[in-house]
Coordinates of C-alpha atoms in Angstrom, one line a residue:
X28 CA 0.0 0.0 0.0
X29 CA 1.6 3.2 -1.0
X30 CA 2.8 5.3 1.4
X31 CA 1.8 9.5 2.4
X32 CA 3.8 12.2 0.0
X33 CA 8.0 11.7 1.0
X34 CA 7.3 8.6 3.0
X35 CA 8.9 5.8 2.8
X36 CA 6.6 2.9 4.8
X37 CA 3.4 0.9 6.0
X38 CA 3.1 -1.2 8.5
X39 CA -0.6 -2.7 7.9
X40 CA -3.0 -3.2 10.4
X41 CA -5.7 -2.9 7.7
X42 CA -9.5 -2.2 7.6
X43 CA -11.8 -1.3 4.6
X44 CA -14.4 0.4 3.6
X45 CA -16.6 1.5 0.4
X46 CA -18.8 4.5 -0.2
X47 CA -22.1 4.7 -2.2
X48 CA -20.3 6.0 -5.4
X49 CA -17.7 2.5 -5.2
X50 CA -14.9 4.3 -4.0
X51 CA -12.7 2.2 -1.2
X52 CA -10.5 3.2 1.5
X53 CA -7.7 1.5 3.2
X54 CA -7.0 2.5 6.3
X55 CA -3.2 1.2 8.3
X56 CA -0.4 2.1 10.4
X57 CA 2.5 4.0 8.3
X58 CA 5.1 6.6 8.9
X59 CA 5.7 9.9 7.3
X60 CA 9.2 11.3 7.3
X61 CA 9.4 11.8 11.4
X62 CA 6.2 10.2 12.9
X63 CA 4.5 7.1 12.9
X64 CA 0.7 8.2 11.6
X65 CA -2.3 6.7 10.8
X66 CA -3.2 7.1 7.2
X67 CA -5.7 6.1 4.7
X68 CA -5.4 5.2 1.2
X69 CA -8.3 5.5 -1.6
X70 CA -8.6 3.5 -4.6
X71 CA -11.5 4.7 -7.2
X72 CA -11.0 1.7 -9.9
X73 CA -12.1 -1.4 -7.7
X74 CA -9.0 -1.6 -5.7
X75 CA -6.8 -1.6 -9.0
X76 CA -5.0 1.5 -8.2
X77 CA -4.6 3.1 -4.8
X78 CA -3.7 6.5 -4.1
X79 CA -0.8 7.4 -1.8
X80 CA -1.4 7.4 2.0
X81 CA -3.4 10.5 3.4
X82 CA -2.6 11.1 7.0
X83 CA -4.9 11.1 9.5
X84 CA -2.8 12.2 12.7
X85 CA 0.8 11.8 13.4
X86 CA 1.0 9.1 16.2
X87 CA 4.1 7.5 17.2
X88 CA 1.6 5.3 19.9
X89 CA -0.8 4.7 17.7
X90 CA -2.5 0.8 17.1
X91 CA -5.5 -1.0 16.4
X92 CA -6.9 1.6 13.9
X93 CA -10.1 0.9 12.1
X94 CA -12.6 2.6 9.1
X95 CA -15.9 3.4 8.8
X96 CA -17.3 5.1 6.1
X97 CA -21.3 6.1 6.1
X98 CA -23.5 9.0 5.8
X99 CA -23.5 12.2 7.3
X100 CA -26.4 12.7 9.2
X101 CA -26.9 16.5 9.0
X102 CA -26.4 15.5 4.9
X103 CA -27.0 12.1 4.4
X104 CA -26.3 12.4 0.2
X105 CA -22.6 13.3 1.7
X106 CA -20.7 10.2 2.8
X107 CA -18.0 10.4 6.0
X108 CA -14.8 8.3 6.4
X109 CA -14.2 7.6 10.0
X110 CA -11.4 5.8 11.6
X111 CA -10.4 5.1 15.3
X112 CA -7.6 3.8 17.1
X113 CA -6.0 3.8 20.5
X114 CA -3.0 5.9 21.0
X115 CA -0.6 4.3 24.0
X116 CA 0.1 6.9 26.1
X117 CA 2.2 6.8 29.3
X118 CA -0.8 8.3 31.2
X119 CA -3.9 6.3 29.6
X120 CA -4.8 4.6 26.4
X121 CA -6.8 7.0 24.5
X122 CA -9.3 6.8 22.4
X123 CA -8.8 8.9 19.0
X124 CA -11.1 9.6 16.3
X125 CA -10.1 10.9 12.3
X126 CA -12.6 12.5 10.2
X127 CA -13.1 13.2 6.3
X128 CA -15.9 15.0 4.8
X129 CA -13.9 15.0 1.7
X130 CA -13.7 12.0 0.0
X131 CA -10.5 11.3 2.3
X132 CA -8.7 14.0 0.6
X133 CA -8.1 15.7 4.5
X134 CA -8.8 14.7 7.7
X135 CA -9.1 16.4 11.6
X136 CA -8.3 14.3 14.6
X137 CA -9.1 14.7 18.3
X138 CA -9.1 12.5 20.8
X139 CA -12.4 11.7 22.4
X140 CA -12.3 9.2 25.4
X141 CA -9.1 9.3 27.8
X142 CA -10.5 6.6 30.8
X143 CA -8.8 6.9 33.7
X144 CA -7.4 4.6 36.7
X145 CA -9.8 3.3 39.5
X146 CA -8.7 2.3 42.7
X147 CA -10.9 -0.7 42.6
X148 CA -8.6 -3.4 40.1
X149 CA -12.2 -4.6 39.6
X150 CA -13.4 -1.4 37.6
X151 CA -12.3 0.0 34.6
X152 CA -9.0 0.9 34.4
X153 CA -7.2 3.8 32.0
X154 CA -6.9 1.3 29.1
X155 CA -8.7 0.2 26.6
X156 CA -8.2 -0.8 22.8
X157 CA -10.3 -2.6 19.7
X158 CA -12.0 -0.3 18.7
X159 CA -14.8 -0.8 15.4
X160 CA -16.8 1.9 14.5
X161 CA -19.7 0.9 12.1
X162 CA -21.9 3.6 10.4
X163 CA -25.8 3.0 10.3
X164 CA -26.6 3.5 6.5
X165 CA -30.4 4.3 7.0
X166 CA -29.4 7.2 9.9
X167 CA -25.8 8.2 10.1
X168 CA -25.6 7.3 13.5
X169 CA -21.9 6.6 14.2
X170 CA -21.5 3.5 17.0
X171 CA -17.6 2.8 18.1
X172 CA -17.8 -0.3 20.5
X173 CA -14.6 -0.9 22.2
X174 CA -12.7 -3.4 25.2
X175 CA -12.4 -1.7 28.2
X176 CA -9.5 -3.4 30.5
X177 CA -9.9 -3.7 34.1
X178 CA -7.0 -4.9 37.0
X179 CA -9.1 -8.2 37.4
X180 CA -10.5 -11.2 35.9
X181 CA -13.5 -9.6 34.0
X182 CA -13.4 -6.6 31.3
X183 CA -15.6 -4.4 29.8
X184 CA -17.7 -3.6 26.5
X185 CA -18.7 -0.3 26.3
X186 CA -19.7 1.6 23.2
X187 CA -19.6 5.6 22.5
X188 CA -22.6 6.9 19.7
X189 CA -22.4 10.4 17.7
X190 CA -25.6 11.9 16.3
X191 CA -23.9 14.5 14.9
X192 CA -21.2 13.1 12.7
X193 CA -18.4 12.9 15.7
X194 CA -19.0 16.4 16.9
X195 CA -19.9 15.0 20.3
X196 CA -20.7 11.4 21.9
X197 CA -22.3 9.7 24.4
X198 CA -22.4 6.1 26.3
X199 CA -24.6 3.5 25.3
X200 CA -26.5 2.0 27.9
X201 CA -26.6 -2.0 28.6
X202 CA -28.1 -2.2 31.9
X203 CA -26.3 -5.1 33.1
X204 CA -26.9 -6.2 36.5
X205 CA -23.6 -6.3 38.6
X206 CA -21.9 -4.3 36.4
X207 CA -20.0 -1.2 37.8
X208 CA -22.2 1.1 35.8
X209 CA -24.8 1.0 33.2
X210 CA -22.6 1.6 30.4
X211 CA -20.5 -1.7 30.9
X212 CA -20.9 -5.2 29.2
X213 CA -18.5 -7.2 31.7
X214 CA -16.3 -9.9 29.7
X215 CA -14.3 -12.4 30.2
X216 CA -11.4 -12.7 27.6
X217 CA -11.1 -16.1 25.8
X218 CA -8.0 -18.5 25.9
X219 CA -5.3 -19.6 28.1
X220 CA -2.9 -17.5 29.6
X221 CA 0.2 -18.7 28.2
X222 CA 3.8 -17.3 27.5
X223 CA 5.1 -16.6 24.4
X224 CA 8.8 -15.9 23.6
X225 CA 10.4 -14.5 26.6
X226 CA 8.2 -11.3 27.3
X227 CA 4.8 -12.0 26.5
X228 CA 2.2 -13.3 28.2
X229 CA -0.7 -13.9 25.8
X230 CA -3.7 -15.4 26.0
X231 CA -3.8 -18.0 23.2
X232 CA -5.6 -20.9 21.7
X233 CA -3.4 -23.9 21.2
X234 CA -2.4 -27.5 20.6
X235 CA -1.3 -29.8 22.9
X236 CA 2.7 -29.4 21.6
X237 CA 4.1 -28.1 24.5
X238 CA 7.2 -26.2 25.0
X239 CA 7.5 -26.5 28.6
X240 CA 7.2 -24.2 31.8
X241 CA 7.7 -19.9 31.9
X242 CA 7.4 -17.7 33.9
X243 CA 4.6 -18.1 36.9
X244 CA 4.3 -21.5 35.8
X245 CA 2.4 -20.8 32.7
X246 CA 2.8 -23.0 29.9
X247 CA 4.4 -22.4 26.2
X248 CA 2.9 -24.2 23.6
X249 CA 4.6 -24.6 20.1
X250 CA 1.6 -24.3 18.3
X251 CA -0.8 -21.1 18.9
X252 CA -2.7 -18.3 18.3
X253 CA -3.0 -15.5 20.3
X254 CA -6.6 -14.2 20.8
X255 CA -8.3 -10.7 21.1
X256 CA -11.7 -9.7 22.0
X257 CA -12.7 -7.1 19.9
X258 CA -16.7 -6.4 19.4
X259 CA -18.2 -7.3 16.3
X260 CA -21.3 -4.7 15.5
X261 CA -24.1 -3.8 12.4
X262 CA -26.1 -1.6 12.6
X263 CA -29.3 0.0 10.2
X264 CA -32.0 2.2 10.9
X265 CA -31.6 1.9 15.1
X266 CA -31.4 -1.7 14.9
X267 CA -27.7 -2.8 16.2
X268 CA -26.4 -6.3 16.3
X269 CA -23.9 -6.9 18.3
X270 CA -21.3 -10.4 19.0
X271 CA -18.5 -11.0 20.9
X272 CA -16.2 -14.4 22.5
X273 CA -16.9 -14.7 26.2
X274 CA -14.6 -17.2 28.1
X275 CA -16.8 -20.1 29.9
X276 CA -14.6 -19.4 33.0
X277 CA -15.1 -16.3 34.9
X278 CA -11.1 -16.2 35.4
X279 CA -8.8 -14.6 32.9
X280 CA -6.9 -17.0 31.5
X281 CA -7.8 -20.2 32.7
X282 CA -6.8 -23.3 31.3
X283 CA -10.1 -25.4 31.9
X284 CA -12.0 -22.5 30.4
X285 CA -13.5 -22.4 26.8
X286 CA -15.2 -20.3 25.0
X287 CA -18.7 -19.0 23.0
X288 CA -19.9 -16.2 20.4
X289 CA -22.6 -14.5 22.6
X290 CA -24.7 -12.0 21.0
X291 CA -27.3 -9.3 21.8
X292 CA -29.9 -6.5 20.3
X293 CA -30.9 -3.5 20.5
X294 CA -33.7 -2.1 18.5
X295 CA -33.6 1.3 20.0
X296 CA -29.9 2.5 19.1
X297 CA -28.0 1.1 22.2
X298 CA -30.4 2.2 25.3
X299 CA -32.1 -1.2 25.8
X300 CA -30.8 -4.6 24.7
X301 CA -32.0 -8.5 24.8
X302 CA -30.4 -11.0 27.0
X303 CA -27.5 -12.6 25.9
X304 CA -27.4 -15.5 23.1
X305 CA -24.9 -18.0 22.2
X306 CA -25.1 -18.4 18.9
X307 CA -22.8 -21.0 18.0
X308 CA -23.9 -25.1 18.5
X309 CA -22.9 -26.2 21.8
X310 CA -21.1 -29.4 21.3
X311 CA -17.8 -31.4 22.0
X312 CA -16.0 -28.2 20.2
X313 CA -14.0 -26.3 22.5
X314 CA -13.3 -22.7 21.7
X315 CA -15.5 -20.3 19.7
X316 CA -13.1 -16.7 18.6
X317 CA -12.4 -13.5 16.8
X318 CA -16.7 -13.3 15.8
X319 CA -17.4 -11.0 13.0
X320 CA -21.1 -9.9 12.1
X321 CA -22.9 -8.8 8.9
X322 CA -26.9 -8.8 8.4
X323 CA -29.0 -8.1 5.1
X324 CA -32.5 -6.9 4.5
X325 CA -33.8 -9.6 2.9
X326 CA -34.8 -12.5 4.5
X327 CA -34.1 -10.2 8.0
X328 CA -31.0 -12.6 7.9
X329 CA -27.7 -11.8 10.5
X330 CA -24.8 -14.0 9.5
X331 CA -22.1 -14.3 12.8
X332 CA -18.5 -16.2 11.2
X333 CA -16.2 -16.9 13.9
X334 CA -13.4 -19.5 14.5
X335 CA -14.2 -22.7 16.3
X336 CA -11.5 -25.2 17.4
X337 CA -12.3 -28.6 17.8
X338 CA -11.3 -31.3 20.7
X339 CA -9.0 -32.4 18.5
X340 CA -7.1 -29.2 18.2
X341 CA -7.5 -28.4 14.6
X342 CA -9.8 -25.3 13.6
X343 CA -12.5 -24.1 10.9
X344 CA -14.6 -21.0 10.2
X345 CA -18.0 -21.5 11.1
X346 CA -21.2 -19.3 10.1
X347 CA -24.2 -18.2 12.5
X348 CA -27.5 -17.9 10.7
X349 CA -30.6 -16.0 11.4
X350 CA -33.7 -15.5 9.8
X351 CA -35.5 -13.5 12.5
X352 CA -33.4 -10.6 13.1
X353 CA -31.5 -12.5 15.4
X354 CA -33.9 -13.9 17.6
X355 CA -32.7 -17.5 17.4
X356 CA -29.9 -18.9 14.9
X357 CA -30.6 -22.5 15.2
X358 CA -28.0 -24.7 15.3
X359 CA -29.3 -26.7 11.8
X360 CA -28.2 -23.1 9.9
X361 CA -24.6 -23.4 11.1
X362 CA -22.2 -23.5 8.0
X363 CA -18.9 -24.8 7.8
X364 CA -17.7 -22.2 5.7
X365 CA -13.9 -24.1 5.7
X366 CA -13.7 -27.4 3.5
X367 CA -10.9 -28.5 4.9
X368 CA -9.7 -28.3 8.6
X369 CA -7.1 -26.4 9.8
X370 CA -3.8 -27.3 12.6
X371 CA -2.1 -24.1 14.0
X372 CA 1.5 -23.7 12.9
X373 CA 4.5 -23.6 14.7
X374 CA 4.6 -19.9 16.4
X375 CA 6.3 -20.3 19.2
X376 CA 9.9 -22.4 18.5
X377 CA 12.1 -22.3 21.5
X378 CA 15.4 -21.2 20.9
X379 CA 17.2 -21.1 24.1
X380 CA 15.5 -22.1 27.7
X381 CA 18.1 -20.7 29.3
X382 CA 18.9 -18.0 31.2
X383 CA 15.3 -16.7 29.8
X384 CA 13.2 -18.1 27.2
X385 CA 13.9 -17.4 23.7
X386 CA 11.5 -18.1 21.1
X387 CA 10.7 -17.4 17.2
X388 CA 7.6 -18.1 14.8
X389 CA 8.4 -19.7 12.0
X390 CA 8.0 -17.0 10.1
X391 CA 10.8 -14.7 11.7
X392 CA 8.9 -11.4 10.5
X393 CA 5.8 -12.2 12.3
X394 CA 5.9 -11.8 16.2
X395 CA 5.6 -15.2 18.0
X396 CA 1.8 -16.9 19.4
X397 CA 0.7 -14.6 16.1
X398 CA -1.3 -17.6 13.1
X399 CA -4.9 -16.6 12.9
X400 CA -4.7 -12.7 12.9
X401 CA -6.8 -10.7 15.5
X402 CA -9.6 -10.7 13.1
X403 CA -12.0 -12.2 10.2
X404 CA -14.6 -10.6 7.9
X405 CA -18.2 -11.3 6.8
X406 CA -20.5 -8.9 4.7
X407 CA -23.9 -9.1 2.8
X408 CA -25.7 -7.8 0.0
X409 CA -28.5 -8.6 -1.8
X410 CA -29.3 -12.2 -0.8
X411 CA -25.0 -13.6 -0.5
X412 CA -22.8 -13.2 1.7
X413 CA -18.8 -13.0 1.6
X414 CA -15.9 -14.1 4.1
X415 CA -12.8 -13.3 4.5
X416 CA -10.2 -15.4 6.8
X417 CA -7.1 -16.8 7.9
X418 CA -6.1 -20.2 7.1
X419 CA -3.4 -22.2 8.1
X420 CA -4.4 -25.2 5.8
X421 CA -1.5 -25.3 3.3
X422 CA 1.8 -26.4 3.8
X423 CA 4.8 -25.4 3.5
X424 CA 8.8 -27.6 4.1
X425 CA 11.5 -25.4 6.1
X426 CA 14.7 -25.4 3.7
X427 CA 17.4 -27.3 5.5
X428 CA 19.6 -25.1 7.5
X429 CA 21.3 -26.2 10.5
X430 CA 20.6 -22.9 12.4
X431 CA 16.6 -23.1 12.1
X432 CA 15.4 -25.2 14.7
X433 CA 12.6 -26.7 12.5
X434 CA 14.9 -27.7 9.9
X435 CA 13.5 -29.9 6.8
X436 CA 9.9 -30.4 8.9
X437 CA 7.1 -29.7 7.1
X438 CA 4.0 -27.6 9.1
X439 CA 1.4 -25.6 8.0
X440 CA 1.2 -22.0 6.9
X441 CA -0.4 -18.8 7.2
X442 CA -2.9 -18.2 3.7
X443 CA -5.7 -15.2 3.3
X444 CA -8.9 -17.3 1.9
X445 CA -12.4 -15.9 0.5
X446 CA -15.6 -17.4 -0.5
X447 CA -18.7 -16.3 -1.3
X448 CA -20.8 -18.1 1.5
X449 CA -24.5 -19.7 1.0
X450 CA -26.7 -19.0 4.2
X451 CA -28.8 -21.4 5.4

């Protein structure tokens, strides 16, 4: 993806996004000549061509950036590009927001949520990250639902909404009993805690090919993925739709805890909400992760893709359907989008044990526990719907080289698949 004017780099981190005329933008981390920024790239021919970067803000903390791109709700014939992303500041993790009523020609910045530290490790804490704003089509409304990290077991959901095109937001409102406030959706990561090279802890999902024990006794397993929980949102004409992985355990972490796609609605624009729903099968399968959510008008279908790994280990992308606006998705519309089952590669090769643990992906580029991303796709239009994942199904031999500690084995690899899906 090209870089801004004099630059010379992009990192990725991508998200997309289309207008109503067919024009896309591509929005990732990059640098300009003394900053890392957050730009956007715009292609007008399909994705041919794409324009070089336009930055958003000069951020040398910035991550986890994501696009929007929807009417203006003070002109809806006009269509906004929106993107967000958490800048990692010493003091707090704060929420910043870009803007372009141009086409993506310019954009302002601000920051508009800095949370702040609680004495209480059980409240919400001054970090928070994944964000995904979505634009409602039929009202402009702008919805950016986020993770909001506590000191303790449990997290937070919350979500800000704009009326007026990012001028100013406010909370949505979930209601939940036992939650510190209204405005929280308490979470519970999924995946085992587990450690990954010689400084990260990560949660992950795994094999059983286990490297030994780190630190805190936590295990390292050859064979991972590390896992997010970012909130997977639609949303048209007040209706939102709204999907997430909850851990079955209520601590962070745990090993003996798996994990579902829960989902809920609100037909109201975020003040009320229904009771949760798990909308995968339940079954011998033992994790459910990284859900993303599309719906269409026609048959008041919402389509929920998400990774499930099986008691065996391997892993496939699954598809939620509904036919009543999410009321039920019974487990007979499930799809296997995957034809073929996946095993997780080698991510997390010791090198050395000793003084500290040393360890390497396969790929040395990619940082180790990383196979599946931190996120999949779904959208629909007009009766199909598209997905767009990870896959580790192909394979790939390790040249033989006496330094590579995998030398001559053959493992799987990390592919970008798409298929246009059939609902059921």
């Amino acid at each position: 993806m090209p870089p801004s004017a004099g630059a010379a780099e992009t990192f990725g981190d991508p998200s997309i996004g289309v207008d109503r005329h067919g024009n896309f933008y591509f929005a990732n981390l990059a640098a300009d000549q003394t900053h890392g920024t957050i730009q956007v790239n715009k292609s007008t021919d399909g994705g041919n061509t794409w324009s070089p970067g336009v930055v958003v803000q000069e951020d040398n903390s910035s991550d986890k950036e994501w696009l929007a791109v929807g009417p203006d709700p003070g002109k809806m014939s006009r269509d906004n590009v929106y993107v967000t992303w958490t800048s990692f500041q010493a003091a707090a993790c704060e929420l910043r927001f870009g803007k372009s009523i141009d086409g993506g020609a310019t954009f302002t910045a601000k920051t508009i949520f800095v949370p702040t530290a609680d004495a209480n490790p059980a409240n919400p804490q001054n970090c928070l990250t994944f964000t995904n704003p979505v634009v409602d089509a039929a009202t402009g409304k702008l919805y950016v639902p986020f993770l909001h990290f506590s000191n303790a077991d449990q997290d937070f959901i919350q979500m800000l909404i704009s009326d007026d095109a990012g001028q100013t937001f406010h909370f949505a409102t979930f209601n939940v009993a036992g939650a510190p406030d209204n405005t929280l959706i308490p979470v519970t990561q999924p995946g085992e805690l587990t450690e990954c090279g010689g400084n990260n802890l990560r949660l992950t999902i795994h094999t059983t090919n286990n490297a030994g024990t780190g630190r805190f006794g936590l295990p390292r397993y050859i064979n991972a993925s590390r896992m997010t929980l970012q909130p997977a949102l639609a949303a048209y004409n007040g209706t939102l739709y709204l999907a997430w992985s909850n851990s079955t355990s209520l601590f962070f972490g745990d090993p003996a805890g798996n994990s579902n796609i829960l989902f809920i609605r609100s037909d109201d624009g975020g003040q009320t909400w229904t009771a949760p729903l798990q909308v995968n099968p339940s079954n011998t399968d033992i994790q459910h992760v990284l859900p993303a959510i599309a719906f269409d008008n026609y048959p008041n279908g919402v389509h929920v893709t998400y990774y499930t790994q099986h008691s065996n280990g391997t892993v496939d992308l699954d598809m939620a359907n509904s036919l009543d606006g999410g009321n039920t998705f019974p487990a007979s519309r499930t799809v296997r989008v995957t034809s073929t089952s996946m095993n997780l590669p080698p991510t997390n090769i010791p090198l050395t044990n000793s003084p500290t643990f040393v360890a390497t992906n396969y790929d040395r580029q990619i940082a180790v526990c990383y196979a599946l991303g931190e996120y999949q796709s779904v959208t629909a239009a007009n009766g199909s719907v598209y997905a767009a994942w990870g896959d580790t199904r192909n394979q790939i031999t390790e040249p033989v080289n006496t330094l590579d500690p995998i030398s001559g084995q053959t493992h799987p690899q990390e592919d970008v698949f798409f298929q246009k899906v059939k609902a059921q």
